[in-house]
Amino acid sequence: YAQLNDLAKAAGLTYFGSATDNSELTDTEYTSILSNTSEFGQITPGNTQKWEYTEATEGTFDYTKGDVITSFAANNSQLVRCHNLIWYSQLPSWVSSGTWTNATLIAAMKAHIQSEVTHYKGQCYAWDVVNEAFDDSGNYRTSVFYETIGPEYIPIAFETAALYDPNVKLYYNDYNIEYAGVKATAALNLVKDLKARGIQIDGVGMQGHFIVGSTPSLATQSANLKSFIDLGVEVAYTELDIRFSSLPPTSTGLTTQATDYVNTVQACLDNMPGCVGVTIWDYTDKYSWVPSTFSGAGDACLWYANYTHHPAYDAVTSVLASY
Ligand code: G3I
């Protein structure tokens, strides 16, 4: 039967992908599906390219764990969305609790970006250069970078990343920017500002961490994607999952989840070629981040923990096949 990535590519997308993580790769039932390029043409390391893993000690770089993911992708001819360079979370304490000046933190940021982008040069379809820089009010989120450097840390990050891999797409990535509002406006303004200054930004990632029944409509998501594409960037859904707030799901709930997934995937399809792909934030409930973060919530993925499909899986394959 037809599977996600094959159908996505036939429809005109560049890939359909999944996040993964190192600890999951010993599960052979898991890897047999993740490595199936008919399902997944792209993977994203969910953790091990982040700063706390790659430069736990200042100036000591360790890409061992991240390389496990990029090697898996290379062995299976899958694209990698590299994730991420600058984020307020999952920082080593020497960064988050360091004593910094504007100049010393800029230097540390530049050194980190130079090392990591150089290490993964040629191996990434895209880099999430800056992740989650805005709060839900559309203001700059408090972080060591913002507190020390101010908003200029973002253009500096993009300019630096552009120096070390000329072929990788540079993305801004965030959640709650999948629909019009103050946060999406902040992201749109960031794109405008970088473009006006001649600083490379190629894409905006819509994370897409949604809740069953309150996922934005097709029209809302589609118009929002277009607002970004109209500025001259590509877009992608980079971390899609749609969770139930309480478990177990009802059959009505599963039907709603299927509709929610379809609305999101269709918004991307309706905005090709500006929308390039959809990545789910792991494909099975067995390894979803949701239950550990939202107590009682879950079943957000397209595969149940036992590797059978949610109804949403068939709904997504159907909409992909219809293009
Ligand atoms: O690796 C350690 C392990 O050694 C330890 O025993 C265990 C005990 O807590 O923790 C493990 O680290 C966890 C790590 O995932 C790997 O499993 C961290 O505690 C846990 O906080 C971390 O969660 C990750 C989360 O980002 C952190 O914010 C999730 O896996 C990851 O899916 C999630 O991904 C983020 C994106 O990067 C950005 N957008 C939101 C998305 C969901 O939160």
Coordinates of N, CA and C and ligand atoms in Angstrom, one line a residue, residues 19-21 23-24 45-47 50 52-53 65 83-84 87-90 131-132 173-175 207 209 239 241 281 287-289 292-294, ligand 1:
A19 N 10.7 13.0 13.6 CA 11.8 13.1 14.6 C 12.1 11.7 15.1
T20 N 13.3 11.6 15.7 CA 13.7 10.4 16.3 C 14.7 10.8 17.4
D21 N 15.2 9.8 18.1 CA 16.2 10.0 19.2 C 17.1 8.8 19.4
S23 N 18.1 6.9 21.8 CA 17.7 5.8 22.6 C 16.7 4.9 21.9
E24 N 16.1 5.4 20.9 CA 15.0 4.6 20.2 C 15.6 3.7 19.2
P45 N 16.9 14.9 14.4 CA 17.3 14.5 15.8 C 16.5 15.3 16.8
G46 N 15.7 14.6 17.7 CA 14.9 15.3 18.6 C 15.7 16.0 19.8
N47 N 16.9 15.5 20.0 CA 17.7 16.1 21.1 C 19.2 16.3 20.8
K50 N 21.5 19.4 20.0 CA 21.3 20.6 20.9 C 22.6 20.9 21.6
E52 N 23.4 21.4 24.7 CA 23.8 20.6 25.9 C 24.5 19.3 25.6
Y53 N 24.2 18.8 24.4 CA 24.9 17.6 24.0 C 26.2 17.8 23.2
K65 N 26.8 11.7 19.5 CA 25.4 11.3 19.5 C 24.6 11.8 18.3
H83 N 18.7 20.2 14.0 CA 17.9 20.9 15.1 C 18.7 20.8 16.4
N84 N 19.0 21.9 17.0 CA 19.0 23.3 16.6 C 20.2 24.0 17.1
W87 N 18.8 28.1 21.1 CA 17.6 27.9 21.8 C 17.8 28.2 23.3
Y88 N 16.7 28.7 23.9 CA 16.9 29.1 25.3 C 16.9 27.8 26.2
S89 N 16.5 26.7 25.7 CA 16.4 25.5 26.5 C 17.5 24.5 26.1
Q90 N 17.6 23.5 27.0 CA 18.6 22.4 26.8 C 20.0 23.0 26.5
N131 N 15.5 28.8 17.5 CA 14.3 28.1 17.9 C 13.6 28.9 19.0
E132 N 12.3 29.1 18.8 CA 11.4 29.6 19.9 C 11.9 30.9 20.5
N173 N 12.3 28.6 13.7 CA 11.4 27.5 14.0 C 10.7 27.9 15.3
D174 N 9.3 27.8 15.3 CA 8.6 28.1 16.5 C 7.2 27.4 16.5
Y175 N 6.5 27.5 17.7 CA 5.2 27.0 17.8 C 4.2 28.1 18.1
Q207 N 6.1 24.5 14.1 CA 6.2 23.2 14.8 C 5.0 22.4 14.7
H209 N 2.5 21.6 17.2 CA 2.2 20.8 18.4 C 0.7 21.2 18.8
E239 N 7.4 19.8 13.5 CA 7.2 19.0 14.7 C 5.8 18.6 14.9
D241 N 2.4 17.1 15.9 CA 1.7 16.0 16.6 C 0.5 16.6 17.2
W281 N 6.5 14.7 15.1 CA 7.5 14.7 16.2 C 7.5 13.4 16.9
Y287 N 7.2 6.7 21.7 CA 8.4 7.6 22.0 C 8.0 9.1 21.9
S288 N 6.7 9.4 22.0 CA 6.3 10.8 22.0 C 6.7 11.5 23.3
W289 N 7.1 12.8 23.1 CA 7.5 13.7 24.2 C 6.2 14.1 25.1
S292 N 5.2 13.0 29.0 CA 6.1 13.4 30.0 C 5.9 14.9 30.3
T293 N 5.3 15.6 29.4 CA 5.2 17.1 29.5 C 3.8 17.5 29.9
F294 N 2.8 16.8 29.4 CA 1.4 17.1 29.7 C 0.8 15.9 30.3
Ligands
G3I1 O1 19.2 11.9 28.2 C1 18.6 12.0 29.5 C2 18.8 10.7 30.3 O2 20.2 10.5 30.4 C3 18.1 10.8 31.6 O3 18.2 9.6 32.3 C4 16.6 11.2 31.4 C5 15.9 11.4 32.8 O4 15.1 12.5 32.8 O5 16.6 12.4 30.7 C6 17.2 12.4 29.4 O6 17.0 13.6 28.8 C7 15.8 14.0 28.4 C8 15.8 14.2 26.9 O7 14.6 14.6 26.4 C9 16.2 12.9 26.1 O8 15.2 11.9 26.4 C10 15.3 15.2 29.1 O9 15.1 15.0 30.4 C11 14.0 15.8 28.4 O10 13.7 17.0 29.0 C12 14.2 15.9 26.9 O11 13.0 16.3 26.4 C13 13.1 16.9 25.1 C14 12.5 18.3 25.1 O12 12.5 18.8 23.7 C15 13.3 19.2 25.9 O13 12.7 20.5 25.9 C16 12.2 16.0 24.2 O14 12.8 14.7 24.1 C17 12.2 16.6 22.8 O15 11.3 15.9 22.0 C18 11.7 18.0 22.9 O16 11.7 18.6 21.6 C19 11.2 20.0 21.5 C20 11.9 20.6 20.4 O17 13.3 20.5 20.5 C21 11.6 22.1 20.2 N1 10.1 22.2 20.2 C22 9.3 21.6 21.2 C23 9.7 20.1 21.3 C24 8.8 19.4 22.3 O18 9.1 19.9 23.6

